[in-house]
Amino acid sequence: FTVDDFIVTNGTITGVVDNGNHYTLVLTPSANLNGANATVALKETATGTDAHGKYVTVQNASVRVDNVAPDGLTLTMPDDFGVNQNDGLTWKNTVQVSGIEAGAIVHYSTNNGVTWSTLAPDETSFSLSDGSYAAGAVKVYQTDAAGNESAKTSSNKAYVIDTVAPVITNITTDKTSVKAGETVLYTVTLSEPVAYLTANNFSVSDGQITSSTFTNQTTLVLTVTPESNFEGIMGLAFYNNVLFYD
């Protein structure tokens, strides 16, 4: 047999190899076949006849072909919920992926494509660990059921993910006792730099906060004046329902 002995739909035979008792055909499917069949049929006149002069009956052969790459995915980075909502510093860490083709596998990278992971079936999101991510470091693409890969989609903005809330690690005083006319300095130590922490976050029993100053990014000093004619224990309390942020 030669190439001319076959009828082909949605493709081209580029080679015919005679293996003695069978032939091997090399079929190149046409481009952009999204689930269509490529079919090969041997022309009846090419089969020859049997002892009774009848043409030998042959079967057609077909294969389903998908050589169309799936569309690129849509990548939605975490909301910027920091104090500055345009700097990429946020405690949100979920990346949403949409545009997934049915049966496709989603691949994602958080280190600019050095390593890749895959989402489980029906998953449409993944989480970023705490740390810094340069623009383009987060990437996604999908592979359809036939093995075609989509173009890669990359993040277009740098992000810093911080899911650890700041805490007060220590409160100390400069005195253990005071007399009339004296003040007490309360030093509040924080785990990291914060915003919106002021004297309004604290209350004093039998005294008043007369000033507050950050001596560095993680140290707040409160000046407290006891009430006049007071004798006893003066305490400083933090309002848990008044929020402060890193």
PDB file of N, CA and C in Angstrom, residues 120-203:
ATOM      1  N   ALA A 120      -5.991  19.805  43.721  1.00  0.00           N
ATOM      2  CA  ALA A 120      -6.810  18.599  43.698  1.00  0.00           C
ATOM      3  C   ALA A 120      -8.035  18.855  42.821  1.00  0.00           C
ATOM      4  N   PRO A 121      -8.635  17.796  42.278  1.00  0.00           N
ATOM      5  CA  PRO A 121      -9.849  17.983  41.468  1.00  0.00           C
ATOM      6  C   PRO A 121     -10.898  18.791  42.222  1.00  0.00           C
ATOM      7  N   ASP A 122     -11.521  19.714  41.503  1.00  0.00           N
ATOM      8  CA  ASP A 122     -12.575  20.584  42.036  1.00  0.00           C
ATOM      9  C   ASP A 122     -12.047  21.696  42.937  1.00  0.00           C
ATOM     10  N   GLU A 123     -10.755  21.745  43.212  1.00  0.00           N
ATOM     11  CA  GLU A 123     -10.214  22.880  43.955  1.00  0.00           C
ATOM     12  C   GLU A 123     -10.033  24.066  43.012  1.00  0.00           C
ATOM     13  N   THR A 124     -10.276  25.268  43.527  1.00  0.00           N
ATOM     14  CA  THR A 124     -10.150  26.476  42.710  1.00  0.00           C
ATOM     15  C   THR A 124      -9.316  27.558  43.400  1.00  0.00           C
ATOM     16  N   SER A 125      -8.570  27.175  44.423  1.00  0.00           N
ATOM     17  CA  SER A 125      -7.756  28.170  45.130  1.00  0.00           C
ATOM     18  C   SER A 125      -6.595  27.483  45.829  1.00  0.00           C
ATOM     19  N   PHE A 126      -5.607  28.293  46.205  1.00  0.00           N
ATOM     20  CA  PHE A 126      -4.489  27.818  47.022  1.00  0.00           C
ATOM     21  C   PHE A 126      -4.031  28.961  47.907  1.00  0.00           C
ATOM     22  N   SER A 127      -3.258  28.626  48.936  1.00  0.00           N
ATOM     23  CA  SER A 127      -2.828  29.620  49.927  1.00  0.00           C
ATOM     24  C   SER A 127      -1.340  29.913  49.797  1.00  0.00           C
ATOM     25  N   LEU A 128      -0.988  31.163  50.056  1.00  0.00           N
ATOM     26  CA  LEU A 128       0.405  31.582  50.075  1.00  0.00           C
ATOM     27  C   LEU A 128       0.922  31.549  51.510  1.00  0.00           C
ATOM     28  N   SER A 129       2.121  31.042  51.693  1.00  0.00           N
ATOM     29  CA  SER A 129       2.761  31.084  53.005  1.00  0.00           C
ATOM     30  C   SER A 129       3.224  32.507  53.307  1.00  0.00           C
ATOM     31  N   ASP A 130       3.434  32.800  54.576  1.00  0.00           N
ATOM     32  CA  ASP A 130       3.946  34.112  54.942  1.00  0.00           C
ATOM     33  C   ASP A 130       5.290  34.355  54.263  1.00  0.00           C
ATOM     34  N   GLY A 131       5.455  35.537  53.731  1.00  0.00           N
ATOM     35  CA  GLY A 131       6.704  35.871  53.055  1.00  0.00           C
ATOM     36  C   GLY A 131       6.472  36.870  51.941  1.00  0.00           C
ATOM     37  N   SER A 132       7.534  37.155  51.197  1.00  0.00           N
ATOM     38  CA  SER A 132       7.497  38.135  50.108  1.00  0.00           C
ATOM     39  C   SER A 132       7.419  37.437  48.762  1.00  0.00           C
ATOM     40  N   TYR A 133       6.630  38.005  47.857  1.00  0.00           N
ATOM     41  CA  TYR A 133       6.438  37.452  46.517  1.00  0.00           C
ATOM     42  C   TYR A 133       6.582  38.587  45.504  1.00  0.00           C
ATOM     43  N   ALA A 134       7.614  38.497  44.687  1.00  0.00           N
ATOM     44  CA  ALA A 134       7.833  39.521  43.665  1.00  0.00           C
ATOM     45  C   ALA A 134       6.743  39.443  42.606  1.00  0.00           C
ATOM     46  N   ALA A 135       6.552  40.513  41.880  1.00  0.00           N
ATOM     47  CA  ALA A 135       5.601  40.489  40.766  1.00  0.00           C
ATOM     48  C   ALA A 135       6.001  39.386  39.794  1.00  0.00           C
ATOM     49  N   GLY A 136       5.052  38.553  39.405  1.00  0.00           N
ATOM     50  CA  GLY A 136       5.327  37.451  38.492  1.00  0.00           C
ATOM     51  C   GLY A 136       5.742  36.165  39.158  1.00  0.00           C
ATOM     52  N   ALA A 137       5.954  36.185  40.474  1.00  0.00           N
ATOM     53  CA  ALA A 137       6.415  34.974  41.169  1.00  0.00           C
ATOM     54  C   ALA A 137       5.330  33.917  41.262  1.00  0.00           C
ATOM     55  N   VAL A 138       4.072  34.358  41.333  1.00  0.00           N
ATOM     56  CA  VAL A 138       2.952  33.416  41.415  1.00  0.00           C
ATOM     57  C   VAL A 138       2.438  33.169  39.991  1.00  0.00           C
ATOM     58  N   LYS A 139       2.415  31.907  39.583  1.00  0.00           N
ATOM     59  CA  LYS A 139       2.039  31.545  38.218  1.00  0.00           C
ATOM     60  C   LYS A 139       1.069  30.367  38.235  1.00  0.00           C
ATOM     61  N   VAL A 140       0.189  30.319  37.229  1.00  0.00           N
ATOM     62  CA  VAL A 140      -0.724  29.188  37.081  1.00  0.00           C
ATOM     63  C   VAL A 140      -0.875  28.849  35.601  1.00  0.00           C
ATOM     64  N   TYR A 141      -1.154  27.574  35.324  1.00  0.00           N
ATOM     65  CA  TYR A 141      -1.577  27.150  33.993  1.00  0.00           C
ATOM     66  C   TYR A 141      -2.359  25.855  34.149  1.00  0.00           C
ATOM     67  N   GLN A 142      -3.031  25.432  33.089  1.00  0.00           N
ATOM     68  CA  GLN A 142      -3.799  24.201  33.155  1.00  0.00           C
ATOM     69  C   GLN A 142      -3.425  23.270  32.009  1.00  0.00           C
ATOM     70  N   THR A 143      -3.547  21.980  32.273  1.00  0.00           N
ATOM     71  CA  THR A 143      -3.351  20.934  31.281  1.00  0.00           C
ATOM     72  C   THR A 143      -4.680  20.221  31.090  1.00  0.00           C
ATOM     73  N   ASP A 144      -5.190  20.200  29.847  1.00  0.00           N
ATOM     74  CA  ASP A 144      -6.487  19.562  29.633  1.00  0.00           C
ATOM     75  C   ASP A 144      -6.352  18.050  29.601  1.00  0.00           C
ATOM     76  N   ALA A 145      -7.479  17.354  29.419  1.00  0.00           N
ATOM     77  CA  ALA A 145      -7.496  15.894  29.495  1.00  0.00           C
ATOM     78  C   ALA A 145      -6.638  15.249  28.425  1.00  0.00           C
ATOM     79  N   ALA A 146      -6.403  15.956  27.308  1.00  0.00           N
ATOM     80  CA  ALA A 146      -5.579  15.407  26.235  1.00  0.00           C
ATOM     81  C   ALA A 146      -4.100  15.714  26.416  1.00  0.00           C
ATOM     82  N   GLY A 147      -3.770  16.524  27.429  1.00  0.00           N
ATOM     83  CA  GLY A 147      -2.371  16.858  27.681  1.00  0.00           C
ATOM     84  C   GLY A 147      -1.923  18.183  27.107  1.00  0.00           C
ATOM     85  N   ASN A 148      -2.839  18.966  26.515  1.00  0.00           N
ATOM     86  CA  ASN A 148      -2.475  20.283  25.992  1.00  0.00           C
ATOM     87  C   ASN A 148      -2.321  21.279  27.137  1.00  0.00           C
ATOM     88  N   GLU A 149      -1.285  22.096  27.078  1.00  0.00           N
ATOM     89  CA  GLU A 149      -1.029  23.084  28.118  1.00  0.00           C
ATOM     90  C   GLU A 149      -1.498  24.462  27.681  1.00  0.00           C
ATOM     91  N   SER A 150      -2.080  25.185  28.615  1.00  0.00           N
ATOM     92  CA  SER A 150      -2.460  26.572  28.356  1.00  0.00           C
ATOM     93  C   SER A 150      -1.240  27.476  28.539  1.00  0.00           C
ATOM     94  N   ALA A 151      -1.394  28.723  28.142  1.00  0.00           N
ATOM     95  CA  ALA A 151      -0.372  29.715  28.450  1.00  0.00           C
ATOM     96  C   ALA A 151      -0.356  29.961  29.960  1.00  0.00           C
ATOM     97  N   LYS A 152       0.776  30.389  30.478  1.00  0.00           N
ATOM     98  CA  LYS A 152       0.908  30.663  31.906  1.00  0.00           C
ATOM     99  C   LYS A 152       0.398  32.073  32.226  1.00  0.00           C
ATOM    100  N   THR A 153      -0.278  32.182  33.351  1.00  0.00           N
ATOM    101  CA  THR A 153      -0.743  33.466  33.863  1.00  0.00           C
ATOM    102  C   THR A 153       0.057  33.798  35.113  1.00  0.00           C
ATOM    103  N   SER A 154       0.546  35.047  35.212  1.00  0.00           N
ATOM    104  CA  SER A 154       1.403  35.433  36.331  1.00  0.00           C
ATOM    105  C   SER A 154       0.811  36.607  37.110  1.00  0.00           C
ATOM    106  N   SER A 155       1.158  36.685  38.377  1.00  0.00           N
ATOM    107  CA  SER A 155       0.763  37.833  39.198  1.00  0.00           C
ATOM    108  C   SER A 155       1.460  39.080  38.668  1.00  0.00           C
ATOM    109  N   ASN A 156       0.781  40.213  38.744  1.00  0.00           N
ATOM    110  CA  ASN A 156       1.345  41.448  38.182  1.00  0.00           C
ATOM    111  C   ASN A 156       1.723  42.465  39.245  1.00  0.00           C
ATOM    112  N   LYS A 157       1.819  42.015  40.490  1.00  0.00           N
ATOM    113  CA  LYS A 157       2.103  42.928  41.593  1.00  0.00           C
ATOM    114  C   LYS A 157       2.876  42.184  42.670  1.00  0.00           C
ATOM    115  N   ALA A 158       3.744  42.877  43.359  1.00  0.00           N
ATOM    116  CA  ALA A 158       4.484  42.272  44.466  1.00  0.00           C
ATOM    117  C   ALA A 158       3.589  42.213  45.709  1.00  0.00           C
ATOM    118  N   TYR A 159       3.753  41.134  46.479  1.00  0.00           N
ATOM    119  CA  TYR A 159       2.958  40.956  47.691  1.00  0.00           C
ATOM    120  C   TYR A 159       3.852  40.552  48.856  1.00  0.00           C
ATOM    121  N   VAL A 160       3.448  40.982  50.046  1.00  0.00           N
ATOM    122  CA  VAL A 160       4.035  40.491  51.294  1.00  0.00           C
ATOM    123  C   VAL A 160       2.882  39.944  52.128  1.00  0.00           C
ATOM    124  N   ILE A 161       2.930  38.657  52.421  1.00  0.00           N
ATOM    125  CA  ILE A 161       1.878  38.007  53.194  1.00  0.00           C
ATOM    126  C   ILE A 161       2.320  37.907  54.657  1.00  0.00           C
ATOM    127  N   ASP A 162       1.473  38.433  55.544  1.00  0.00           N
ATOM    128  CA  ASP A 162       1.765  38.390  56.983  1.00  0.00           C
ATOM    129  C   ASP A 162       0.468  38.028  57.700  1.00  0.00           C
ATOM    130  N   THR A 163       0.369  36.783  58.160  1.00  0.00           N
ATOM    131  CA  THR A 163      -0.850  36.315  58.824  1.00  0.00           C
ATOM    132  C   THR A 163      -0.709  36.278  60.348  1.00  0.00           C
ATOM    133  N   VAL A 164       0.437  36.747  60.855  1.00  0.00           N
ATOM    134  CA  VAL A 164       0.680  36.711  62.301  1.00  0.00           C
ATOM    135  C   VAL A 164       0.312  38.061  62.908  1.00  0.00           C
ATOM    136  N   ALA A 165      -0.648  38.072  63.814  1.00  0.00           N
ATOM    137  CA  ALA A 165      -1.092  39.317  64.443  1.00  0.00           C
ATOM    138  C   ALA A 165      -0.068  39.799  65.466  1.00  0.00           C
ATOM    139  N   PRO A 166       0.073  41.130  65.607  1.00  0.00           N
ATOM    140  CA  PRO A 166       0.992  41.650  66.629  1.00  0.00           C
ATOM    141  C   PRO A 166       0.418  41.443  68.023  1.00  0.00           C
ATOM    142  N   VAL A 167       1.288  41.324  69.002  1.00  0.00           N
ATOM    143  CA  VAL A 167       0.859  41.155  70.394  1.00  0.00           C
ATOM    144  C   VAL A 167       1.727  42.020  71.294  1.00  0.00           C
ATOM    145  N   ILE A 168       1.190  42.315  72.476  1.00  0.00           N
ATOM    146  CA  ILE A 168       1.979  42.975  73.519  1.00  0.00           C
ATOM    147  C   ILE A 168       2.751  41.897  74.256  1.00  0.00           C
ATOM    148  N   THR A 169       4.056  41.994  74.217  1.00  0.00           N
ATOM    149  CA  THR A 169       4.885  40.952  74.828  1.00  0.00           C
ATOM    150  C   THR A 169       5.266  41.250  76.273  1.00  0.00           C
ATOM    151  N   ASN A 170       5.206  42.555  76.657  1.00  0.00           N
ATOM    152  CA  ASN A 170       5.632  42.876  78.020  1.00  0.00           C
ATOM    153  C   ASN A 170       5.174  44.291  78.383  1.00  0.00           C
ATOM    154  N   ILE A 171       4.882  44.512  79.669  1.00  0.00           N
ATOM    155  CA  ILE A 171       4.607  45.843  80.207  1.00  0.00           C
ATOM    156  C   ILE A 171       5.402  45.991  81.498  1.00  0.00           C
ATOM    157  N   THR A 172       6.207  47.037  81.579  1.00  0.00           N
ATOM    158  CA  THR A 172       7.020  47.287  82.775  1.00  0.00           C
ATOM    159  C   THR A 172       6.805  48.720  83.257  1.00  0.00           C
ATOM    160  N   THR A 173       7.191  48.984  84.503  1.00  0.00           N
ATOM    161  CA  THR A 173       7.111  50.340  85.065  1.00  0.00           C
ATOM    162  C   THR A 173       8.486  50.776  85.539  1.00  0.00           C
ATOM    163  N   ASP A 174       8.648  52.095  85.619  1.00  0.00           N
ATOM    164  CA  ASP A 174       9.942  52.612  86.092  1.00  0.00           C
ATOM    165  C   ASP A 174       9.986  52.750  87.608  1.00  0.00           C
ATOM    166  N   LYS A 175       8.826  52.538  88.272  1.00  0.00           N
ATOM    167  CA  LYS A 175       8.766  52.666  89.736  1.00  0.00           C
ATOM    168  C   LYS A 175       7.854  51.586  90.279  1.00  0.00           C
ATOM    169  N   THR A 176       8.102  51.205  91.524  1.00  0.00           N
ATOM    170  CA  THR A 176       7.200  50.283  92.209  1.00  0.00           C
ATOM    171  C   THR A 176       6.301  51.030  93.186  1.00  0.00           C
ATOM    172  N   SER A 177       6.645  52.273  93.498  1.00  0.00           N
ATOM    173  CA  SER A 177       5.798  53.104  94.366  1.00  0.00           C
ATOM    174  C   SER A 177       6.045  54.567  94.015  1.00  0.00           C
ATOM    175  N   VAL A 178       5.048  55.400  94.230  1.00  0.00           N
ATOM    176  CA  VAL A 178       5.170  56.838  93.927  1.00  0.00           C
ATOM    177  C   VAL A 178       4.558  57.631  95.067  1.00  0.00           C
ATOM    178  N   LYS A 179       4.954  58.883  95.137  1.00  0.00           N
ATOM    179  CA  LYS A 179       4.367  59.792  96.120  1.00  0.00           C
ATOM    180  C   LYS A 179       3.675  60.925  95.380  1.00  0.00           C
ATOM    181  N   ALA A 180       3.055  61.785  96.138  1.00  0.00           N
ATOM    182  CA  ALA A 180       2.290  62.877  95.547  1.00  0.00           C
ATOM    183  C   ALA A 180       3.166  63.702  94.608  1.00  0.00           C
ATOM    184  N   GLY A 181       2.605  64.017  93.441  1.00  0.00           N
ATOM    185  CA  GLY A 181       3.313  64.837  92.465  1.00  0.00           C
ATOM    186  C   GLY A 181       4.188  64.053  91.505  1.00  0.00           C
ATOM    187  N   GLU A 182       4.352  62.760  91.736  1.00  0.00           N
ATOM    188  CA  GLU A 182       5.172  61.947  90.835  1.00  0.00           C
ATOM    189  C   GLU A 182       4.306  61.247  89.777  1.00  0.00           C
ATOM    190  N   THR A 183       4.972  60.841  88.723  1.00  0.00           N
ATOM    191  CA  THR A 183       4.302  60.076  87.655  1.00  0.00           C
ATOM    192  C   THR A 183       4.996  58.719  87.500  1.00  0.00           C
ATOM    193  N   VAL A 184       4.294  57.820  86.810  1.00  0.00           N
ATOM    194  CA  VAL A 184       4.832  56.491  86.532  1.00  0.00           C
ATOM    195  C   VAL A 184       4.941  56.321  85.026  1.00  0.00           C
ATOM    196  N   LEU A 185       6.064  55.781  84.578  1.00  0.00           N
ATOM    197  CA  LEU A 185       6.234  55.474  83.157  1.00  0.00           C
ATOM    198  C   LEU A 185       5.986  53.983  82.936  1.00  0.00           C
ATOM    199  N   TYR A 186       4.963  53.689  82.122  1.00  0.00           N
ATOM    200  CA  TYR A 186       4.676  52.311  81.722  1.00  0.00           C
ATOM    201  C   TYR A 186       5.286  52.088  80.333  1.00  0.00           C
ATOM    202  N   THR A 187       6.140  51.100  80.218  1.00  0.00           N
ATOM    203  CA  THR A 187       6.757  50.772  78.930  1.00  0.00           C
ATOM    204  C   THR A 187       6.074  49.528  78.360  1.00  0.00           C
ATOM    205  N   VAL A 188       5.442  49.709  77.194  1.00  0.00           N
ATOM    206  CA  VAL A 188       4.713  48.625  76.535  1.00  0.00           C
ATOM    207  C   VAL A 188       5.556  48.132  75.357  1.00  0.00           C
ATOM    208  N   THR A 189       5.935  46.859  75.405  1.00  0.00           N
ATOM    209  CA  THR A 189       6.763  46.270  74.348  1.00  0.00           C
ATOM    210  C   THR A 189       5.898  45.428  73.417  1.00  0.00           C
ATOM    211  N   LEU A 190       6.084  45.610  72.105  1.00  0.00           N
ATOM    212  CA  LEU A 190       5.281  44.932  71.088  1.00  0.00           C
ATOM    213  C   LEU A 190       6.115  43.938  70.307  1.00  0.00           C
ATOM    214  N   SER A 191       5.439  42.957  69.711  1.00  0.00           N
ATOM    215  CA  SER A 191       6.141  41.919  68.951  1.00  0.00           C
ATOM    216  C   SER A 191       6.636  42.428  67.597  1.00  0.00           C
ATOM    217  N   GLU A 192       6.023  43.507  67.087  1.00  0.00           N
ATOM    218  CA  GLU A 192       6.407  44.065  65.791  1.00  0.00           C
ATOM    219  C   GLU A 192       5.831  45.473  65.678  1.00  0.00           C
ATOM    220  N   PRO A 193       6.290  46.274  64.729  1.00  0.00           N
ATOM    221  CA  PRO A 193       5.725  47.616  64.541  1.00  0.00           C
ATOM    222  C   PRO A 193       4.226  47.548  64.262  1.00  0.00           C
ATOM    223  N   VAL A 194       3.472  48.519  64.804  1.00  0.00           N
ATOM    224  CA  VAL A 194       2.017  48.494  64.681  1.00  0.00           C
ATOM    225  C   VAL A 194       1.493  49.869  64.274  1.00  0.00           C
ATOM    226  N   ALA A 195       0.208  49.873  63.923  1.00  0.00           N
ATOM    227  CA  ALA A 195      -0.505  51.115  63.627  1.00  0.00           C
ATOM    228  C   ALA A 195      -1.728  51.193  64.535  1.00  0.00           C
ATOM    229  N   TYR A 196      -2.173  52.407  64.816  1.00  0.00           N
ATOM    230  CA  TYR A 196      -3.401  52.668  65.570  1.00  0.00           C
ATOM    231  C   TYR A 196      -3.318  52.246  67.032  1.00  0.00           C
ATOM    232  N   LEU A 197      -2.131  52.111  67.586  1.00  0.00           N
ATOM    233  CA  LEU A 197      -2.020  51.855  69.017  1.00  0.00           C
ATOM    234  C   LEU A 197      -1.701  53.184  69.697  1.00  0.00           C
ATOM    235  N   THR A 198      -2.619  53.643  70.560  1.00  0.00           N
ATOM    236  CA  THR A 198      -2.466  54.918  71.250  1.00  0.00           C
ATOM    237  C   THR A 198      -2.834  54.739  72.709  1.00  0.00           C
ATOM    238  N   ALA A 199      -2.843  55.839  73.426  1.00  0.00           N
ATOM    239  CA  ALA A 199      -3.252  55.802  74.824  1.00  0.00           C
ATOM    240  C   ALA A 199      -4.699  55.370  74.975  1.00  0.00           C
ATOM    241  N   ASN A 200      -5.493  55.544  73.906  1.00  0.00           N
ATOM    242  CA  ASN A 200      -6.909  55.150  73.973  1.00  0.00           C
ATOM    243  C   ASN A 200      -7.102  53.636  74.060  1.00  0.00           C
ATOM    244  N   ASN A 201      -6.040  52.889  73.794  1.00  0.00           N
ATOM    245  CA  ASN A 201      -6.128  51.429  73.910  1.00  0.00           C
ATOM    246  C   ASN A 201      -5.994  50.958  75.352  1.00  0.00           C
ATOM    247  N   PHE A 202      -5.723  51.895  76.284  1.00  0.00           N
ATOM    248  CA  PHE A 202      -5.432  51.506  77.669  1.00  0.00           C
ATOM    249  C   PHE A 202      -6.332  52.276  78.635  1.00  0.00           C
ATOM    250  N   SER A 203      -6.508  51.692  79.794  1.00  0.00           N
ATOM    251  CA  SER A 203      -7.205  52.390  80.888  1.00  0.00           C
ATOM    252  C   SER A 203      -6.384  52.240  82.162  1.00  0.00           C
TER     253      SER A 203
END
